PDB file of C-alpha atoms in Angstrom:
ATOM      1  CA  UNK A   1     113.386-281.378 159.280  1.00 55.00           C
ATOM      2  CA  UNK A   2     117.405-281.616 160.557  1.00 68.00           C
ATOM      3  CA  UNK A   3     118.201-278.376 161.786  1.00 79.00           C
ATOM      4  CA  UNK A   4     121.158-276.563 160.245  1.00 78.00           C
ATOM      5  CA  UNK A   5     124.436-276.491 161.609  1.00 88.00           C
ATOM      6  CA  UNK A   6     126.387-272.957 163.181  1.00 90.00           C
ATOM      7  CA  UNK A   7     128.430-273.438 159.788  1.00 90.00           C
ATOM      8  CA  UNK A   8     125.392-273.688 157.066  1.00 90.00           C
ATOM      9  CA  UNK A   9     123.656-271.041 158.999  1.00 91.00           C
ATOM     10  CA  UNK A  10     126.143-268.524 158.402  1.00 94.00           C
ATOM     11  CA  UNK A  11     127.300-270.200 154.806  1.00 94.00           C
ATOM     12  CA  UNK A  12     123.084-269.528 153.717  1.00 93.00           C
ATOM     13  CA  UNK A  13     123.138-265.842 155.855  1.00 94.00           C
ATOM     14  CA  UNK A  14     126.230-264.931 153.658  1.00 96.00           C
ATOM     15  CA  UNK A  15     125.262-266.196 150.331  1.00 96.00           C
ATOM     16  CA  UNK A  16     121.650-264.623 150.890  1.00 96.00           C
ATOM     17  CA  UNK A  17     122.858-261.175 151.923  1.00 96.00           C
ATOM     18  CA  UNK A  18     125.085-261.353 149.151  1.00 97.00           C
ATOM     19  CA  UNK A  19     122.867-262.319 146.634  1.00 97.00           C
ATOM     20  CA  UNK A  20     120.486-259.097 148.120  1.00 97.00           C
ATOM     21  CA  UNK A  21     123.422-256.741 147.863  1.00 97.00           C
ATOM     22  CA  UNK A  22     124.294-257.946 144.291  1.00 97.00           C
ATOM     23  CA  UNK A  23     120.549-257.548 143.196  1.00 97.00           C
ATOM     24  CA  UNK A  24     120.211-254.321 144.900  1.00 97.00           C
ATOM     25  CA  UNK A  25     123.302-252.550 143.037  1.00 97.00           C
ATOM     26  CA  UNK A  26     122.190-254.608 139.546  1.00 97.00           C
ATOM     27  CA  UNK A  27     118.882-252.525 139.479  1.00 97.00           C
ATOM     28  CA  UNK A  28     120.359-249.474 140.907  1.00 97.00           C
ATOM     29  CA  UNK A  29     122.475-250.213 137.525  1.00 97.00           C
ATOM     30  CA  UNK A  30     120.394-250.332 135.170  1.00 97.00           C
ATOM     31  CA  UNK A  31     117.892-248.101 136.587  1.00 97.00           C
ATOM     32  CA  UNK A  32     120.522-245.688 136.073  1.00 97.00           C
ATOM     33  CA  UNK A  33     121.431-246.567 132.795  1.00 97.00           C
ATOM     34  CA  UNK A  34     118.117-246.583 131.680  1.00 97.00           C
ATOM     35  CA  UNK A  35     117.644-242.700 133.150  1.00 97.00           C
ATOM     36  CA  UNK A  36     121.416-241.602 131.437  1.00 97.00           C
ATOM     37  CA  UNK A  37     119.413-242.707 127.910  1.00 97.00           C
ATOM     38  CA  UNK A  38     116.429-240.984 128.641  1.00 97.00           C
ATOM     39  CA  UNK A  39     118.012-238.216 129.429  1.00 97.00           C
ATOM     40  CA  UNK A  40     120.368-238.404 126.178  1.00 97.00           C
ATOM     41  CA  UNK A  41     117.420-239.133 123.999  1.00 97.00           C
ATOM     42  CA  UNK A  42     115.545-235.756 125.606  1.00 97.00           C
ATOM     43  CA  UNK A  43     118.900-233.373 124.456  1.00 97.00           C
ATOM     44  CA  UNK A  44     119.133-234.955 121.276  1.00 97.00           C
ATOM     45  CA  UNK A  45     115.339-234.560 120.587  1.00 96.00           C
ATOM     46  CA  UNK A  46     115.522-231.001 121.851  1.00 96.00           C
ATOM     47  CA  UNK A  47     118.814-230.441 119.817  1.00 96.00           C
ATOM     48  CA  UNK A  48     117.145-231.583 116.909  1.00 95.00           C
ATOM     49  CA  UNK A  49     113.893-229.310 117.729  1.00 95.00           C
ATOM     50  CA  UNK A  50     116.492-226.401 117.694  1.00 96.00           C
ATOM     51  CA  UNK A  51     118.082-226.827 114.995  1.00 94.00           C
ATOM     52  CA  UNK A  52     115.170-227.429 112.867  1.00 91.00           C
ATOM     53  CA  UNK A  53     113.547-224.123 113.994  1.00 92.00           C
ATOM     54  CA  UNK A  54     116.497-222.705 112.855  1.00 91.00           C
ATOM     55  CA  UNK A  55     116.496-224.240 109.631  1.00 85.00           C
ATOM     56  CA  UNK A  56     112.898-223.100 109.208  1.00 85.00           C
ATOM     57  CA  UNK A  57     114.178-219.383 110.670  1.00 89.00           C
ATOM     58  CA  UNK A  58     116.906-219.368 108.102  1.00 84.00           C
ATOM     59  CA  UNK A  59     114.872-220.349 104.779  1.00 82.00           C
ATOM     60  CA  UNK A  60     112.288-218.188 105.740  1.00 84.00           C
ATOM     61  CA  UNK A  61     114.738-215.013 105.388  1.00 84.00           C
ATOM     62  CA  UNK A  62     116.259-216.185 102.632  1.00 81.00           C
ATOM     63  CA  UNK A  63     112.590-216.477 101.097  1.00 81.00           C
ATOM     64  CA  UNK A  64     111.736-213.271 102.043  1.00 84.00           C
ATOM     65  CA  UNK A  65     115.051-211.685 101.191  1.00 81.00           C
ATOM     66  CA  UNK A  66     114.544-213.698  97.119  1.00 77.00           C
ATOM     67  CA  UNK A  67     111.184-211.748  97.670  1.00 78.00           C
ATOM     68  CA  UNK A  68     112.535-208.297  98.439  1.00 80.00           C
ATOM     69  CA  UNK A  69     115.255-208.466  95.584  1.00 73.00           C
ATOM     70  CA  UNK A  70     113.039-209.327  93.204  1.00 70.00           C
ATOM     71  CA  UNK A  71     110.475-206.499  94.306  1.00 74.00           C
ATOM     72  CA  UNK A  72     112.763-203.918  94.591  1.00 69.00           C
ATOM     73  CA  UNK A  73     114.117-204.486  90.957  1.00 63.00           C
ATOM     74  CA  UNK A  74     111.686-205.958  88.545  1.00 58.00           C
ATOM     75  CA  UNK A  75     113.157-207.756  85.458  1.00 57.00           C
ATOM     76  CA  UNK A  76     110.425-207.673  83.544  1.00 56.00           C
ATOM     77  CA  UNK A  77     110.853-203.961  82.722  1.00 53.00           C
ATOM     78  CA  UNK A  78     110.940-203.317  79.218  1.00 56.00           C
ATOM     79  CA  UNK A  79     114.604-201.185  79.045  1.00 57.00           C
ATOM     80  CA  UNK A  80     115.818-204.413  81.234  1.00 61.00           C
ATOM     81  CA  UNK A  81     118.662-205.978  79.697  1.00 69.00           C
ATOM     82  CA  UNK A  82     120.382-209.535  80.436  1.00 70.00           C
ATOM     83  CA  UNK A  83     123.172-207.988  81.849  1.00 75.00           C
ATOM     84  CA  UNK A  84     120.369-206.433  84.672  1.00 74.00           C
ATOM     85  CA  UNK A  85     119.016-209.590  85.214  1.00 73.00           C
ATOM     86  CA  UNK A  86     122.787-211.557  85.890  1.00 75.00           C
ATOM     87  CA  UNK A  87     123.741-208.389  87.881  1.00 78.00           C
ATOM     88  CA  UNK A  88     120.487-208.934  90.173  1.00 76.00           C
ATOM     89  CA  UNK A  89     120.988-212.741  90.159  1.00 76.00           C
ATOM     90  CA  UNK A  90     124.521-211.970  91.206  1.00 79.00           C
ATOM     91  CA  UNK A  91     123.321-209.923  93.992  1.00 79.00           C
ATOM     92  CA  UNK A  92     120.701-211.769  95.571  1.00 77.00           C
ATOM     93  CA  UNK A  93     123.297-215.095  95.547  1.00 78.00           C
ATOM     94  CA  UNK A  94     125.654-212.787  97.267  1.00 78.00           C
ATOM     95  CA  UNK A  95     123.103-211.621  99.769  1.00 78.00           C
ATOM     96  CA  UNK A  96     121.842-215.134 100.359  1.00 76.00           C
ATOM     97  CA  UNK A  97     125.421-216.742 101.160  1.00 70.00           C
ATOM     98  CA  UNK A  98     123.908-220.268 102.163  1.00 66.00           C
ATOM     99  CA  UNK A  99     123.392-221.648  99.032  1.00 71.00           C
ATOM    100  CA  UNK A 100     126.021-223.219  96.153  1.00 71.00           C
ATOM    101  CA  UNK A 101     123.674-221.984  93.245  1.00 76.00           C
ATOM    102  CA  UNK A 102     121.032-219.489  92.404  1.00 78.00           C
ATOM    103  CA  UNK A 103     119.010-220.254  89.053  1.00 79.00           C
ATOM    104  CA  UNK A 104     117.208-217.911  86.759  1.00 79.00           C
ATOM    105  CA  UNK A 105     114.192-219.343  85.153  1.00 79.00           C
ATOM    106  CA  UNK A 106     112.476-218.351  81.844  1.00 80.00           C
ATOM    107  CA  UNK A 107     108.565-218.948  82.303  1.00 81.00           C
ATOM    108  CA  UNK A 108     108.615-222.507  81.002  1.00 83.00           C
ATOM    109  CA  UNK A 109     111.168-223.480  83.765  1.00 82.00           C
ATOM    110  CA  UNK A 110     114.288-223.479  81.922  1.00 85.00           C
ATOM    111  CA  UNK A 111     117.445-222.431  83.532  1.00 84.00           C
ATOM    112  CA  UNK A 112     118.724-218.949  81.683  1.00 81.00           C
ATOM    113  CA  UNK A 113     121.384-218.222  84.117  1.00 80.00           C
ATOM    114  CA  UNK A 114     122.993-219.582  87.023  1.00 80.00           C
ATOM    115  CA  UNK A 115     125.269-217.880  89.884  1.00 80.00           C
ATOM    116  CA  UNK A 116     127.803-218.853  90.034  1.00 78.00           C
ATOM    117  CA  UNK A 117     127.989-219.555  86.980  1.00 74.00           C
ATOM    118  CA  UNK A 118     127.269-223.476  85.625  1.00 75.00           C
ATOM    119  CA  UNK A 119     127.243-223.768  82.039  1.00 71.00           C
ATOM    120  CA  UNK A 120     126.239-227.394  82.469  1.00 75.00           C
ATOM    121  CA  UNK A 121     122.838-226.238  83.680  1.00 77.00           C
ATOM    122  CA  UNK A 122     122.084-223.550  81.009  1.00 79.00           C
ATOM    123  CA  UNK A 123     119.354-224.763  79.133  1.00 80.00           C
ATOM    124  CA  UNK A 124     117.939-227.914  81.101  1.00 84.00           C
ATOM    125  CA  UNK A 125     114.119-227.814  82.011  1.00 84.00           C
ATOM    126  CA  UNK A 126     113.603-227.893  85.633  1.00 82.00           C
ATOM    127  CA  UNK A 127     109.566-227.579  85.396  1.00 83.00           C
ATOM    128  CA  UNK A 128     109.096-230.907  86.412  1.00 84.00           C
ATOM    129  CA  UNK A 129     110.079-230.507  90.070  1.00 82.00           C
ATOM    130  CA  UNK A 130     107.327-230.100  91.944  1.00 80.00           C
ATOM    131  CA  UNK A 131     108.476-226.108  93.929  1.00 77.00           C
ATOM    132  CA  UNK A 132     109.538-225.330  90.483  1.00 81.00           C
ATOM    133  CA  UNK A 133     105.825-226.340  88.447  1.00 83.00           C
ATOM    134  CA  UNK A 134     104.009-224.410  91.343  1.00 83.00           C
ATOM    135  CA  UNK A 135     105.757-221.529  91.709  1.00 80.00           C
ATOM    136  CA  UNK A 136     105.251-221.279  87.520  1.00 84.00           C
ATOM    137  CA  UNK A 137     101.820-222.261  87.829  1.00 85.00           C
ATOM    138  CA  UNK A 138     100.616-220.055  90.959  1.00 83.00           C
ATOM    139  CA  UNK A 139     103.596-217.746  91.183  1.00 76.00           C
ATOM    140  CA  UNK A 140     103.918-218.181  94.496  1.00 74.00           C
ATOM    141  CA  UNK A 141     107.290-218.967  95.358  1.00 72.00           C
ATOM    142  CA  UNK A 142     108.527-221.664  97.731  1.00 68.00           C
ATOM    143  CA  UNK A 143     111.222-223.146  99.399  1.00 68.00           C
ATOM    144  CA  UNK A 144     110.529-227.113  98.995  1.00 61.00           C
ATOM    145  CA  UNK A 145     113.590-228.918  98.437  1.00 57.00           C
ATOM    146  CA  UNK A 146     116.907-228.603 100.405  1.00 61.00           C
ATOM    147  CA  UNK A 147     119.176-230.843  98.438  1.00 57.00           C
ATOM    148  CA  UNK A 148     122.590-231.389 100.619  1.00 56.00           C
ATOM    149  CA  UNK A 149     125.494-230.459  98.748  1.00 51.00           C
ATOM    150  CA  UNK A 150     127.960-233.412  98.637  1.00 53.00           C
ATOM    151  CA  UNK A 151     132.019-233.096  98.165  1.00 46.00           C
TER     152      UNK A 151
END
């Protein structure tokens, strides 16, 4: 085996300390990459925990606030006119302030009334939807379907 030269020995030292050093700070790279994610992925997945226990929070009160208006004025009183039933419509829509439209159902599921008011929905059958068929079948109401409102 020839022995190496002054020159190739410190040529080969060189090129094998650099090749540690450039190894060395390539995992230190990535390792740290690799913790930034994780630690991105943790505050988006506890971002999205919070704002779905608010979402939950939020439907909940407006659930138990459709509840309370409807308790504390029932329309199915026999001096109760239509005009009673928009007013309280009116006022629970006001109260609630997170949604674009409050419906009033007759008990096959047809829209009567809507606040504000849409004249396009008067009259369509919403039975079919499946919050809307169990709250008329078990009279239990619901909050099932958050549809997004688009511009």
């Amino acid at each position: 085996m020839p022995s190496l030269g002054l020159a190739s020995r410190i040529i080969l030292g060189v090129a094998l300390g650099l090749a540690a050093i450039l190894f060395l700070f390539g995992f230190l790279a990535v390792t740290a990459v690799q913790q930034s994610k994780d630690q991105v992925l943790q505050q988006r997945l506890a971002l999205s925990e919070t704002i779905a226990g608010h979402i939950d929070y939020t439907l909940g009160r407006v659930l138990r606030q459709m509840e309370d208006s409807v308790s504390r004025t029932p329309i199915d009183r026999a001096d109760s006119s239509i005009e009673d039933e928009r007013q309280l419509l009116s006022d629970t829509y006001h109260k609630l302030g997170a949604f674009s439209s409050v419906e009033l159902l007759d008990v096959d599921g047809t829209v009567v009334w809507t606040e504000p008011t849409l004249t396009e929905a008067f009259g369509a059958n919403i039975a079919g939807q499946s919050h809307i068929n169990r709250l008329l079948t078990t009279g239990v109401p619901s909050i099932d379907l958050v549809v997004p409102v688009t511009a």
